């Protein structure tokens, strides 16, 4: 299986790819306010690359439950200086975490290679056409509703089946828009319109998503469902995050969006060494 992201290409099976998070926001649930100044965000991105991130994910809008939407102007004001500052300074692909096609377009012009779209449940196809025209990779993430409404009363009859059907439908629509299968990454959207039970079920059935034939991205890093289970505060959720990463790695996930890059890389390499010894 191949993943194409403009001039970058990853061939699977391969060691899991760690995507380092840089939130250029005042209100992200874990690192909000830490990297609002462009210099600090750039330094953070360079540090995550040194720690082993193979993708850097830059975002200018928090999507935590009930977060306030950010205007186009404000989101651009946050991410553009960081994208400019990183251009030519990193060897790894840059991903833009945005729901706005206008932001995605500017980011592509500044060298981004991946569109990380938590709003893939919308009907409008502008974002998909951008992926088609640019040849960028496209992260198709499942969300119920919007960040403002998603945690109101999440309800599914069969959460794994419903997320799987969402991916099948979106894969068809993406291909209809001219996106190649090789450009697509799927992500069950942990915490996006899901209860603790839903999140655990989705993670437990990672193999079902991996069976769809596209790389699976998992974003559990420091999320609140870990606290619900383990009663830890944000920033203290590393052990729970690593357990989820290793367990889902074992069941076919190929990319991990994380805050704690160095620790996650080490935990994944250990998991992969064990997996490799299973058969010889
Ligand atoms: N989670 C968050 C943001 N973007 N993208 C993908 N593909 N998958 C995810 O699970 C995902 C995501 C939320 O986490 P974070 O960026 O740390 O927080 P916030 O939205 O508050 O900025």
PDB file of N, CA, C and O and ligand atoms in Angstrom, residues 19 21-25 27-32 57 59 61-65 67 97 116-118 139-141 187-192 217-223 257 259, ligand 1:
ATOM      1  N   UNK A  19       2.859  11.619  13.839  1.00  0.00           N
ATOM      2  CA  UNK A  19       2.536  12.969  13.370  1.00  0.00           C
ATOM      3  C   UNK A  19       2.571  13.865  14.609  1.00  0.00           C
ATOM      4  O   UNK A  19       1.807  13.652  15.564  1.00  0.00           O
ATOM      5  N   UNK A  21       1.976  17.121  16.856  1.00  0.00           N
ATOM      6  CA  UNK A  21       0.943  18.177  16.909  1.00  0.00           C
ATOM      7  C   UNK A  21       1.551  19.530  17.295  1.00  0.00           C
ATOM      8  O   UNK A  21       2.250  19.632  18.309  1.00  0.00           O
ATOM      9  N   UNK A  22       1.245  20.545  16.494  1.00  0.00           N
ATOM     10  CA  UNK A  22       1.583  21.919  16.881  1.00  0.00           C
ATOM     11  C   UNK A  22       0.299  22.738  16.793  1.00  0.00           C
ATOM     12  O   UNK A  22      -0.178  23.051  15.690  1.00  0.00           O
ATOM     13  N   UNK A  23      -0.296  23.033  17.927  1.00  0.00           N
ATOM     14  CA  UNK A  23      -1.539  23.803  17.977  1.00  0.00           C
ATOM     15  C   UNK A  23      -1.223  25.278  18.193  1.00  0.00           C
ATOM     16  O   UNK A  23      -0.783  25.672  19.265  1.00  0.00           O
ATOM     17  N   UNK A  24      -1.462  26.078  17.138  1.00  0.00           N
ATOM     18  CA  UNK A  24      -1.204  27.520  17.237  1.00  0.00           C
ATOM     19  C   UNK A  24      -2.524  28.176  17.676  1.00  0.00           C
ATOM     20  O   UNK A  24      -3.165  28.882  16.900  1.00  0.00           O
ATOM     21  N   UNK A  25      -2.919  27.857  18.890  1.00  0.00           N
ATOM     22  CA  UNK A  25      -4.240  28.271  19.386  1.00  0.00           C
ATOM     23  C   UNK A  25      -4.114  28.718  20.848  1.00  0.00           C
ATOM     24  O   UNK A  25      -3.231  28.247  21.559  1.00  0.00           O
ATOM     25  N   UNK A  27      -6.598  28.025  22.942  1.00  0.00           N
ATOM     26  CA  UNK A  27      -7.591  27.269  23.699  1.00  0.00           C
ATOM     27  C   UNK A  27      -7.600  25.769  23.438  1.00  0.00           C
ATOM     28  O   UNK A  27      -8.571  25.098  23.797  1.00  0.00           O
ATOM     29  N   UNK A  28      -6.553  25.200  22.818  1.00  0.00           N
ATOM     30  CA  UNK A  28      -6.544  23.753  22.639  1.00  0.00           C
ATOM     31  C   UNK A  28      -6.536  23.094  24.009  1.00  0.00           C
ATOM     32  O   UNK A  28      -5.979  23.646  24.962  1.00  0.00           O
ATOM     33  N   UNK A  29      -7.145  21.903  24.112  1.00  0.00           N
ATOM     34  CA  UNK A  29      -7.393  21.357  25.448  1.00  0.00           C
ATOM     35  C   UNK A  29      -6.108  21.014  26.193  1.00  0.00           C
ATOM     36  O   UNK A  29      -6.054  21.047  27.408  1.00  0.00           O
ATOM     37  N   UNK A  30      -5.032  20.698  25.478  1.00  0.00           N
ATOM     38  CA  UNK A  30      -3.831  20.251  26.175  1.00  0.00           C
ATOM     39  C   UNK A  30      -2.698  21.270  26.126  1.00  0.00           C
ATOM     40  O   UNK A  30      -2.057  21.545  27.138  1.00  0.00           O
ATOM     41  N   UNK A  31      -2.460  21.841  24.946  1.00  0.00           N
ATOM     42  CA  UNK A  31      -1.316  22.744  24.800  1.00  0.00           C
ATOM     43  C   UNK A  31      -1.733  24.145  24.376  1.00  0.00           C
ATOM     44  O   UNK A  31      -0.918  24.909  23.872  1.00  0.00           O
ATOM     45  N   UNK A  32      -3.021  24.499  24.603  1.00  0.00           N
ATOM     46  CA  UNK A  32      -3.526  25.821  24.207  1.00  0.00           C
ATOM     47  C   UNK A  32      -2.689  26.938  24.816  1.00  0.00           C
ATOM     48  O   UNK A  32      -2.380  26.903  26.006  1.00  0.00           O
ATOM     49  N   UNK A  57       1.868  18.393  12.106  1.00  0.00           N
ATOM     50  CA  UNK A  57       0.480  18.800  11.901  1.00  0.00           C
ATOM     51  C   UNK A  57       0.251  20.160  12.554  1.00  0.00           C
ATOM     52  O   UNK A  57       0.286  20.284  13.769  1.00  0.00           O
ATOM     53  N   UNK A  59      -2.104  23.400  13.337  1.00  0.00           N
ATOM     54  CA  UNK A  59      -3.520  23.767  13.401  1.00  0.00           C
ATOM     55  C   UNK A  59      -3.720  25.112  14.056  1.00  0.00           C
ATOM     56  O   UNK A  59      -3.035  25.453  15.016  1.00  0.00           O
ATOM     57  N   UNK A  61      -7.079  26.181  14.800  1.00  0.00           N
ATOM     58  CA  UNK A  61      -8.435  26.229  15.381  1.00  0.00           C
ATOM     59  C   UNK A  61      -8.637  25.022  16.277  1.00  0.00           C
ATOM     60  O   UNK A  61      -8.498  23.884  15.812  1.00  0.00           O
ATOM     61  N   UNK A  62      -8.972  25.259  17.522  1.00  0.00           N
ATOM     62  CA  UNK A  62      -9.250  24.136  18.416  1.00  0.00           C
ATOM     63  C   UNK A  62     -10.561  23.490  18.000  1.00  0.00           C
ATOM     64  O   UNK A  62     -11.505  24.178  17.611  1.00  0.00           O
ATOM     65  N   UNK A  63     -10.605  22.162  18.080  1.00  0.00           N
ATOM     66  CA  UNK A  63     -11.847  21.440  17.761  1.00  0.00           C
ATOM     67  C   UNK A  63     -12.310  20.644  18.974  1.00  0.00           C
ATOM     68  O   UNK A  63     -13.051  19.688  18.839  1.00  0.00           O
ATOM     69  N   UNK A  64     -11.834  21.044  20.142  1.00  0.00           N
ATOM     70  CA  UNK A  64     -12.297  20.340  21.338  1.00  0.00           C
ATOM     71  C   UNK A  64     -13.793  20.602  21.505  1.00  0.00           C
ATOM     72  O   UNK A  64     -14.315  21.597  20.977  1.00  0.00           O
ATOM     73  N   UNK A  65     -14.502  19.740  22.236  1.00  0.00           N
ATOM     74  CA  UNK A  65     -15.949  19.920  22.386  1.00  0.00           C
ATOM     75  C   UNK A  65     -16.301  21.327  22.860  1.00  0.00           C
ATOM     76  O   UNK A  65     -15.671  21.869  23.765  1.00  0.00           O
ATOM     77  N   UNK A  67     -15.740  24.148  21.549  1.00  0.00           N
ATOM     78  CA  UNK A  67     -14.788  25.223  21.255  1.00  0.00           C
ATOM     79  C   UNK A  67     -15.468  26.278  20.379  1.00  0.00           C
ATOM     80  O   UNK A  67     -16.351  25.953  19.582  1.00  0.00           O
ATOM     81  N   UNK A  97      -4.079  21.213   9.746  1.00  0.00           N
ATOM     82  CA  UNK A  97      -5.276  20.727  10.436  1.00  0.00           C
ATOM     83  C   UNK A  97      -6.314  21.833  10.363  1.00  0.00           C
ATOM     84  O   UNK A  97      -6.286  22.787  11.147  1.00  0.00           O
ATOM     85  N   UNK A 116      -5.448  17.747   6.737  1.00  0.00           N
ATOM     86  CA  UNK A 116      -6.030  16.989   7.846  1.00  0.00           C
ATOM     87  C   UNK A 116      -7.398  17.590   8.125  1.00  0.00           C
ATOM     88  O   UNK A 116      -7.511  18.648   8.726  1.00  0.00           O
ATOM     89  N   UNK A 117      -8.441  16.894   7.675  1.00  0.00           N
ATOM     90  CA  UNK A 117      -9.781  17.464   7.640  1.00  0.00           C
ATOM     91  C   UNK A 117     -10.692  16.784   8.659  1.00  0.00           C
ATOM     92  O   UNK A 117     -11.254  15.729   8.386  1.00  0.00           O
ATOM     93  N   UNK A 118     -10.844  17.406   9.825  1.00  0.00           N
ATOM     94  CA  UNK A 118     -11.758  16.823  10.810  1.00  0.00           C
ATOM     95  C   UNK A 118     -13.209  17.081  10.405  1.00  0.00           C
ATOM     96  O   UNK A 118     -14.119  16.518  10.985  1.00  0.00           O
ATOM     97  N   UNK A 139      -6.566  13.478   5.028  1.00  0.00           N
ATOM     98  CA  UNK A 139      -7.030  12.710   6.192  1.00  0.00           C
ATOM     99  C   UNK A 139      -8.534  12.880   6.293  1.00  0.00           C
ATOM    100  O   UNK A 139      -9.038  13.987   6.531  1.00  0.00           O
ATOM    101  N   UNK A 140      -9.236  11.769   6.107  1.00  0.00           N
ATOM    102  CA  UNK A 140     -10.700  11.756   6.143  1.00  0.00           C
ATOM    103  C   UNK A 140     -11.119  11.284   7.536  1.00  0.00           C
ATOM    104  O   UNK A 140     -11.051  10.093   7.836  1.00  0.00           O
ATOM    105  N   UNK A 141     -11.496  12.251   8.391  1.00  0.00           N
ATOM    106  CA  UNK A 141     -11.809  11.890   9.780  1.00  0.00           C
ATOM    107  C   UNK A 141     -13.311  11.848  10.020  1.00  0.00           C
ATOM    108  O   UNK A 141     -14.058  12.694   9.515  1.00  0.00           O
ATOM    109  N   UNK A 187      -9.495   8.008   9.507  1.00  0.00           N
ATOM    110  CA  UNK A 187      -9.303   8.271  10.947  1.00  0.00           C
ATOM    111  C   UNK A 187     -10.673   8.193  11.617  1.00  0.00           C
ATOM    112  O   UNK A 187     -11.579   8.961  11.256  1.00  0.00           O
ATOM    113  N   UNK A 188     -10.841   7.294  12.594  1.00  0.00           N
ATOM    114  CA  UNK A 188     -12.168   7.148  13.227  1.00  0.00           C
ATOM    115  C   UNK A 188     -12.575   8.323  14.103  1.00  0.00           C
ATOM    116  O   UNK A 188     -13.697   8.356  14.606  1.00  0.00           O
ATOM    117  N   UNK A 189     -11.704   9.297  14.295  1.00  0.00           N
ATOM    118  CA  UNK A 189     -12.100  10.522  15.004  1.00  0.00           C
ATOM    119  C   UNK A 189     -12.431  10.275  16.469  1.00  0.00           C
ATOM    120  O   UNK A 189     -13.552  10.550  16.926  1.00  0.00           O
ATOM    121  N   UNK A 190     -11.440   9.803  17.195  1.00  0.00           N
ATOM    122  CA  UNK A 190     -11.648   9.512  18.619  1.00  0.00           C
ATOM    123  C   UNK A 190     -11.986  10.811  19.354  1.00  0.00           C
ATOM    124  O   UNK A 190     -11.275  11.816  19.216  1.00  0.00           O
ATOM    125  N   UNK A 191     -13.115  10.789  20.083  1.00  0.00           N
ATOM    126  CA  UNK A 191     -13.546  11.970  20.838  1.00  0.00           C
ATOM    127  C   UNK A 191     -14.434  12.930  20.065  1.00  0.00           C
ATOM    128  O   UNK A 191     -14.903  13.913  20.618  1.00  0.00           O
ATOM    129  N   UNK A 192     -14.676  12.660  18.807  1.00  0.00           N
ATOM    130  CA  UNK A 192     -15.484  13.567  17.985  1.00  0.00           C
ATOM    131  C   UNK A 192     -16.909  13.015  17.859  1.00  0.00           C
ATOM    132  O   UNK A 192     -17.241  12.328  16.890  1.00  0.00           O
ATOM    133  N   UNK A 217      -5.209   6.414  10.689  1.00  0.00           N
ATOM    134  CA  UNK A 217      -4.589   7.345  11.628  1.00  0.00           C
ATOM    135  C   UNK A 217      -5.391   7.315  12.931  1.00  0.00           C
ATOM    136  O   UNK A 217      -6.627   7.322  12.894  1.00  0.00           O
ATOM    137  N   UNK A 218      -4.678   7.302  14.040  1.00  0.00           N
ATOM    138  CA  UNK A 218      -5.337   7.311  15.347  1.00  0.00           C
ATOM    139  C   UNK A 218      -4.901   8.563  16.108  1.00  0.00           C
ATOM    140  O   UNK A 218      -3.707   8.831  16.240  1.00  0.00           O
ATOM    141  N   UNK A 219      -5.893   9.303  16.610  1.00  0.00           N
ATOM    142  CA  UNK A 219      -5.607  10.504  17.402  1.00  0.00           C
ATOM    143  C   UNK A 219      -6.217  10.357  18.792  1.00  0.00           C
ATOM    144  O   UNK A 219      -7.394  10.671  18.984  1.00  0.00           O
ATOM    145  N   UNK A 220      -5.437   9.834  19.709  1.00  0.00           N
ATOM    146  CA  UNK A 220      -5.937   9.664  21.084  1.00  0.00           C
ATOM    147  C   UNK A 220      -5.176  10.539  22.074  1.00  0.00           C
ATOM    148  O   UNK A 220      -5.557  10.631  23.229  1.00  0.00           O
ATOM    149  N   UNK A 221      -4.098  11.164  21.596  1.00  0.00           N
ATOM    150  CA  UNK A 221      -3.127  11.778  22.485  1.00  0.00           C
ATOM    151  C   UNK A 221      -3.760  12.695  23.535  1.00  0.00           C
ATOM    152  O   UNK A 221      -4.400  13.706  23.198  1.00  0.00           O
ATOM    153  N   UNK A 222      -3.583  12.351  24.806  1.00  0.00           N
ATOM    154  CA  UNK A 222      -4.018  13.156  25.962  1.00  0.00           C
ATOM    155  C   UNK A 222      -5.513  13.446  25.981  1.00  0.00           C
ATOM    156  O   UNK A 222      -5.959  14.396  26.628  1.00  0.00           O
ATOM    157  N   UNK A 223      -6.326  12.671  25.249  1.00  0.00           N
ATOM    158  CA  UNK A 223      -7.761  13.015  25.178  1.00  0.00           C
ATOM    159  C   UNK A 223      -8.506  12.664  26.457  1.00  0.00           C
ATOM    160  O   UNK A 223      -8.065  11.827  27.245  1.00  0.00           O
ATOM    161  N   UNK A 257      -1.320  10.591  15.635  1.00  0.00           N
ATOM    162  CA  UNK A 257      -1.217  12.046  15.824  1.00  0.00           C
ATOM    163  C   UNK A 257      -1.046  12.297  17.320  1.00  0.00           C
ATOM    164  O   UNK A 257      -1.955  12.035  18.103  1.00  0.00           O
ATOM    165  N   UNK A 259       1.008  14.497  20.867  1.00  0.00           N
ATOM    166  CA  UNK A 259       1.756  15.607  21.457  1.00  0.00           C
ATOM    167  C   UNK A 259       3.143  15.133  21.904  1.00  0.00           C
ATOM    168  O   UNK A 259       4.112  15.866  21.807  1.00  0.00           O
TER     169      UNK A 259
HETATM  170  N1  LIG B   1      -7.944  15.463  17.139  1.00  0.00           N
HETATM  171  C1  LIG B   1      -7.842  16.779  17.377  1.00  0.00           C
HETATM  172  C2  LIG B   1      -7.519  17.657  16.337  1.00  0.00           C
HETATM  173  N2  LIG B   1      -7.292  17.202  15.083  1.00  0.00           N
HETATM  174  N3  LIG B   1      -7.147  15.399  13.564  1.00  0.00           N
HETATM  175  C3  LIG B   1      -7.254  14.092  13.309  1.00  0.00           C
HETATM  176  N4  LIG B   1      -7.040  13.637  12.064  1.00  0.00           N
HETATM  177  N5  LIG B   1      -7.580  13.190  14.282  1.00  0.00           N
HETATM  178  C4  LIG B   1      -7.819  13.574  15.562  1.00  0.00           C
HETATM  179  O1  LIG B   1      -8.131  12.706  16.418  1.00  0.00           O
HETATM  180  C5  LIG B   1      -7.716  14.963  15.879  1.00  0.00           C
HETATM  181  C6  LIG B   1      -7.378  15.868  14.825  1.00  0.00           C
HETATM  182  C7  LIG B   1      -8.058  17.307  18.753  1.00  0.00           C
HETATM  183  O2  LIG B   1      -6.861  17.318  19.481  1.00  0.00           O
HETATM  184  P1  LIG B   1      -5.926  18.608  19.703  1.00  0.00           P
HETATM  185  O3  LIG B   1      -5.468  19.180  18.409  1.00  0.00           O
HETATM  186  O4  LIG B   1      -4.831  18.234  20.601  1.00  0.00           O
HETATM  187  O5  LIG B   1      -6.840  19.620  20.477  1.00  0.00           O
HETATM  188  P2  LIG B   1      -7.675  20.869  20.003  1.00  0.00           P
HETATM  189  O6  LIG B   1      -8.684  20.446  18.996  1.00  0.00           O
HETATM  190  O7  LIG B   1      -8.302  21.384  21.279  1.00  0.00           O
HETATM  191  O8  LIG B   1      -6.723  21.866  19.399  1.00  0.00           O
END
